[in-house]
Short mmCIF file of N, CA and C in Angstrom, two decimals:
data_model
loop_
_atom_site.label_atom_id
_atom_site.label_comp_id
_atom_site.label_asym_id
_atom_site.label_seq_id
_atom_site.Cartn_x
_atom_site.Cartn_y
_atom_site.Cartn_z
N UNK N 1 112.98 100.39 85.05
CA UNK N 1 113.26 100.78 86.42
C UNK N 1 112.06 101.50 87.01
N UNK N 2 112.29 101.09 88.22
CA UNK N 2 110.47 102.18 88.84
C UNK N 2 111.23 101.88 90.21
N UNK N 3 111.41 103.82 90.79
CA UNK N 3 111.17 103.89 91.83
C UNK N 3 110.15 104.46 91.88
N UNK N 4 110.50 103.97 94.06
CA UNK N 4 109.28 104.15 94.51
C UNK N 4 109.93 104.78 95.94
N UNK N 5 109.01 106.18 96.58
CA UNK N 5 109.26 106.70 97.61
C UNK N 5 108.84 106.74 98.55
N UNK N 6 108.89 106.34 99.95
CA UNK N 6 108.41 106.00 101.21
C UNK N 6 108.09 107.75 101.45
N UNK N 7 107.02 107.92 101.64
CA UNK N 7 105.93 108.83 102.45
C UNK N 7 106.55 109.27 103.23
N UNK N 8 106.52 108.82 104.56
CA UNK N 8 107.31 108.59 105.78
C UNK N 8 107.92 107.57 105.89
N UNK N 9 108.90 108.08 107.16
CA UNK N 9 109.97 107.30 107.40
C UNK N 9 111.32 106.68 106.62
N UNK N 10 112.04 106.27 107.04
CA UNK N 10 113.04 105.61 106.17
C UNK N 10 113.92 104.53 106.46
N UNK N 11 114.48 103.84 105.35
CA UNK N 11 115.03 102.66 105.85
C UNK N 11 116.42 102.57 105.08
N UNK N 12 117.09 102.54 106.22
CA UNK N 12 118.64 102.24 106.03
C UNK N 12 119.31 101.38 105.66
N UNK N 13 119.70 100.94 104.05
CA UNK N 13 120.44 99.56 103.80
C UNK N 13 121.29 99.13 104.93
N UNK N 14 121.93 99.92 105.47
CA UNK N 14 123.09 99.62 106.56
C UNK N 14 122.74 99.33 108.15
N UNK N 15 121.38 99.40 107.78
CA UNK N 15 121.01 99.28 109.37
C UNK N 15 119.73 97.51 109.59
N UNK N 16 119.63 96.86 108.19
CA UNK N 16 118.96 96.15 107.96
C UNK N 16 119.98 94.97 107.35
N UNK N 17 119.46 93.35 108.24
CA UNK N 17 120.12 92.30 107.47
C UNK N 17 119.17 91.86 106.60
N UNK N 18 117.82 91.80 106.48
CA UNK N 18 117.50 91.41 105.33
C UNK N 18 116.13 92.76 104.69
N UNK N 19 115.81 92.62 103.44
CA UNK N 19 114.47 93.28 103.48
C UNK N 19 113.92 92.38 102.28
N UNK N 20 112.01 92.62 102.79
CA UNK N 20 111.30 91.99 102.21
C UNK N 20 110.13 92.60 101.67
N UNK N 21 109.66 92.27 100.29
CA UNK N 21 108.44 92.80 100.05
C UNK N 21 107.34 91.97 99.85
N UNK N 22 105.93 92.22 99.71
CA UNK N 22 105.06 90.75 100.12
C UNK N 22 104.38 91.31 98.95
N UNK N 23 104.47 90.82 97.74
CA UNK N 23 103.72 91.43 96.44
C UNK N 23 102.45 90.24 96.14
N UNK N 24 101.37 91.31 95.78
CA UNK N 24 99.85 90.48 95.34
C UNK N 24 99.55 90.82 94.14
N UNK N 25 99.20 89.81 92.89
CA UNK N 25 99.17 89.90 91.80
C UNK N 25 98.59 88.42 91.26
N UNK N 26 97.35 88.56 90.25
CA UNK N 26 96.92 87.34 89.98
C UNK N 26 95.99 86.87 90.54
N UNK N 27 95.10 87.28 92.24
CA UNK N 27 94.83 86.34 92.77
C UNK N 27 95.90 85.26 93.94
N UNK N 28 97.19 85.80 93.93
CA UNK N 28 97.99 85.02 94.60
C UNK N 28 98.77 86.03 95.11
N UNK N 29 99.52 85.64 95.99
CA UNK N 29 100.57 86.16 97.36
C UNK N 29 101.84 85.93 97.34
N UNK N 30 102.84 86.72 96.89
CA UNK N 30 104.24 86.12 97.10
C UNK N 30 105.15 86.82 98.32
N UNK N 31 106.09 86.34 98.81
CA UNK N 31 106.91 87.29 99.25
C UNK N 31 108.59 87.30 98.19
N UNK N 32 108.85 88.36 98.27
CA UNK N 32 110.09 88.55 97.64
C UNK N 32 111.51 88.85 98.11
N UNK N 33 112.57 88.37 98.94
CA UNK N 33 113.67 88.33 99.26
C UNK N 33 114.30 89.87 98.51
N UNK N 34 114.91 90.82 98.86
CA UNK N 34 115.06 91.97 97.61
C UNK N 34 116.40 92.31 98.05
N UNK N 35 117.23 92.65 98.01
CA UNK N 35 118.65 93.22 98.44
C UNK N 35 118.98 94.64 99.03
N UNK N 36 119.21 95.17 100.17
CA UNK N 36 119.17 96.16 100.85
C UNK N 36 119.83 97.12 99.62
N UNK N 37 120.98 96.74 99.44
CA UNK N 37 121.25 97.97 98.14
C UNK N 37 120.29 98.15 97.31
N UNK N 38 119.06 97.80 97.36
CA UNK N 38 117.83 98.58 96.39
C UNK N 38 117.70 99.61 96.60
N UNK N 39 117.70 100.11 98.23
CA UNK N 39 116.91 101.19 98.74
C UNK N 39 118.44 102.42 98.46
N UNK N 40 117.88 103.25 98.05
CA UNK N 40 119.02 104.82 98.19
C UNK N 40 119.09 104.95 99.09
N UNK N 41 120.36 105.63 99.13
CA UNK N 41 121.30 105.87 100.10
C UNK N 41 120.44 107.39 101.03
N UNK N 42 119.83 107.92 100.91
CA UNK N 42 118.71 108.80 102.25
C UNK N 42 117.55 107.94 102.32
N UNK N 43 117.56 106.38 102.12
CA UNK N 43 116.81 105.47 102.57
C UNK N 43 115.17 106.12 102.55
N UNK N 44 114.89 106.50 101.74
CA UNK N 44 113.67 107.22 101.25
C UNK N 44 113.25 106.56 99.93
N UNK N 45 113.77 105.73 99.09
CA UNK N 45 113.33 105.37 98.10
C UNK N 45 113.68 103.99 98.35
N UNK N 46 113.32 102.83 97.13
CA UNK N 46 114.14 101.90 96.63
C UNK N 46 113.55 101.68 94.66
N UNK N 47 114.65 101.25 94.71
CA UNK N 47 114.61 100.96 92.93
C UNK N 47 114.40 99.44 92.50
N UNK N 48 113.30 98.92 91.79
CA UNK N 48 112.90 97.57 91.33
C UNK N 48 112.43 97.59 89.61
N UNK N 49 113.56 96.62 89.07
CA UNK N 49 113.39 96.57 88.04
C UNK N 49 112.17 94.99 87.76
N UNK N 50 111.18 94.98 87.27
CA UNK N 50 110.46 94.14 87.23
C UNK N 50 110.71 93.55 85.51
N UNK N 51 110.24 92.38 85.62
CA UNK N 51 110.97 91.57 83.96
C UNK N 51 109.35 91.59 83.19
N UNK N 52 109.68 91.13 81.98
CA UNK N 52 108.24 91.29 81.42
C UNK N 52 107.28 90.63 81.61
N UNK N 53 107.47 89.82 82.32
CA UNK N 53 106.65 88.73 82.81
C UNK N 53 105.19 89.26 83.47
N UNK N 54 105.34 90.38 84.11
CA UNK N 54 104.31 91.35 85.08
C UNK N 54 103.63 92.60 83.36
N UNK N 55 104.54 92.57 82.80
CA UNK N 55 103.84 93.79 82.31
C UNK N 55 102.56 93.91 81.87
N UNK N 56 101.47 94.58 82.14
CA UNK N 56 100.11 94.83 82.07
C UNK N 56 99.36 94.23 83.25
N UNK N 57 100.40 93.83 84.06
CA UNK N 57 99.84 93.66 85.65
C UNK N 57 100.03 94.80 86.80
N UNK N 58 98.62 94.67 87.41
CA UNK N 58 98.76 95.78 88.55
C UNK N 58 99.19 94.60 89.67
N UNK N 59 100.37 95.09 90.56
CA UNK N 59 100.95 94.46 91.55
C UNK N 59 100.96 95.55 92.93
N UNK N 60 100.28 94.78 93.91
CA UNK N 60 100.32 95.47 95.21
C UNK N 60 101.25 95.26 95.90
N UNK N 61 101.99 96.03 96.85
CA UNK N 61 102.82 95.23 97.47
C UNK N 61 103.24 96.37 98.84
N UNK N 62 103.85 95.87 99.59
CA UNK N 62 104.65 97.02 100.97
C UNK N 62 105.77 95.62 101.38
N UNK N 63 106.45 96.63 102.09
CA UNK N 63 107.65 95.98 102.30
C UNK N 63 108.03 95.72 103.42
N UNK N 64 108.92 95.13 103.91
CA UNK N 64 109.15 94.86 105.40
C UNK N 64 110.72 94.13 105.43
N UNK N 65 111.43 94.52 106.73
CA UNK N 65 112.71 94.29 107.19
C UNK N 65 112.87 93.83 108.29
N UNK N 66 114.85 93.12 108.38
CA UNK N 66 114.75 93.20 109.29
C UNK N 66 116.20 93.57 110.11
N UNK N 67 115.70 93.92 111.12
CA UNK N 67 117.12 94.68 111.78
C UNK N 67 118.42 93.36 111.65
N UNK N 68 119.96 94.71 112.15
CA UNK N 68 120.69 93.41 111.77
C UNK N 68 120.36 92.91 113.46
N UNK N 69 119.54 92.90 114.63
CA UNK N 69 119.17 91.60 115.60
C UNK N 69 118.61 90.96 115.16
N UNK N 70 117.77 90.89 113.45
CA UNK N 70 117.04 90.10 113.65
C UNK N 70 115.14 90.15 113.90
N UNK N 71 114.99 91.94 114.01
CA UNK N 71 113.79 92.18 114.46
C UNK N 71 112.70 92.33 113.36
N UNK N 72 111.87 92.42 113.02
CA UNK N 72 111.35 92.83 112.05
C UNK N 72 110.04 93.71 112.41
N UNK N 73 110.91 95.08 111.00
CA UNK N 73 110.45 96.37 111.14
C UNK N 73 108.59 96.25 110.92
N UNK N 74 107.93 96.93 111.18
CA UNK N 74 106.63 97.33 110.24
C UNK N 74 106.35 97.12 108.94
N UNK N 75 105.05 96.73 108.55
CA UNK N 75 105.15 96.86 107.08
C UNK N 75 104.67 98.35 106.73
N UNK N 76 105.36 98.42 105.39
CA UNK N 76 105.20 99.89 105.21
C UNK N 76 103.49 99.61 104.65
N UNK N 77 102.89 101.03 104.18
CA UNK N 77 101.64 101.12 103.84
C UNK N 77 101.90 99.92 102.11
N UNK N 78 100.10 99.89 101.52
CA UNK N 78 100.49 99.23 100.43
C UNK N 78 100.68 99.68 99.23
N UNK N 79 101.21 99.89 98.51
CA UNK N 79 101.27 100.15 97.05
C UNK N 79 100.88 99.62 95.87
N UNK N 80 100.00 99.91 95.31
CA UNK N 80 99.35 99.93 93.94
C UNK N 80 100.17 100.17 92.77
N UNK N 81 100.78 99.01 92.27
CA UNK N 81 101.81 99.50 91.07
C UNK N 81 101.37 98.95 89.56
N UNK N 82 101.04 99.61 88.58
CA UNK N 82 101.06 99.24 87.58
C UNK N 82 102.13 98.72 86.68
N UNK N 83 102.56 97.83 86.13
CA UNK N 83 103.73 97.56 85.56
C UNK N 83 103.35 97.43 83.51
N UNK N 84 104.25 98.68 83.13
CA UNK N 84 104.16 98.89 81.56
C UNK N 84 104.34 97.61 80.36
#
């Protein structure tokens, strides 16, 4: 498990129909579909369990949503994650 805590701002599972994170690793670009119940409930964190597949990879990534209209939020800053 690895959380991770938003700096500023926060994001509300309940106020978002989808959220997304855009992770870089390898030389390549993915985006990742993630489930609003990741993020805790004072929408200050979210929790991502990564499989072993990454481990001894550094993965960058920030995240992005979108309202339930439909809008899509900012991306947050990027993150530098090492995975064990």
């Amino acid at each position: 498990n690895l959380k991770l805590n938003f700096v500023s701002g926060t994001l509300y599972a309940s106020q978002l129909s989808q959220l997304w994170t855009e992770v870089t690793y390898d030389g390549k670009t993915e985006y990742w579909k993630l489930h609003p119940s990741m993020l805790t409930t004072d929408g200050k964190s979210i929790v991502m369990i990564f499989s072993d597949t990454f481990a001894g990879k550094t993965l960058r990534i920030r995240f992005y949503a979108f309202d339930l209209y439909g809008k899509q939020t900012q991306f947050t800053n990027y993150i530098d994650i090492y995975v064990r």
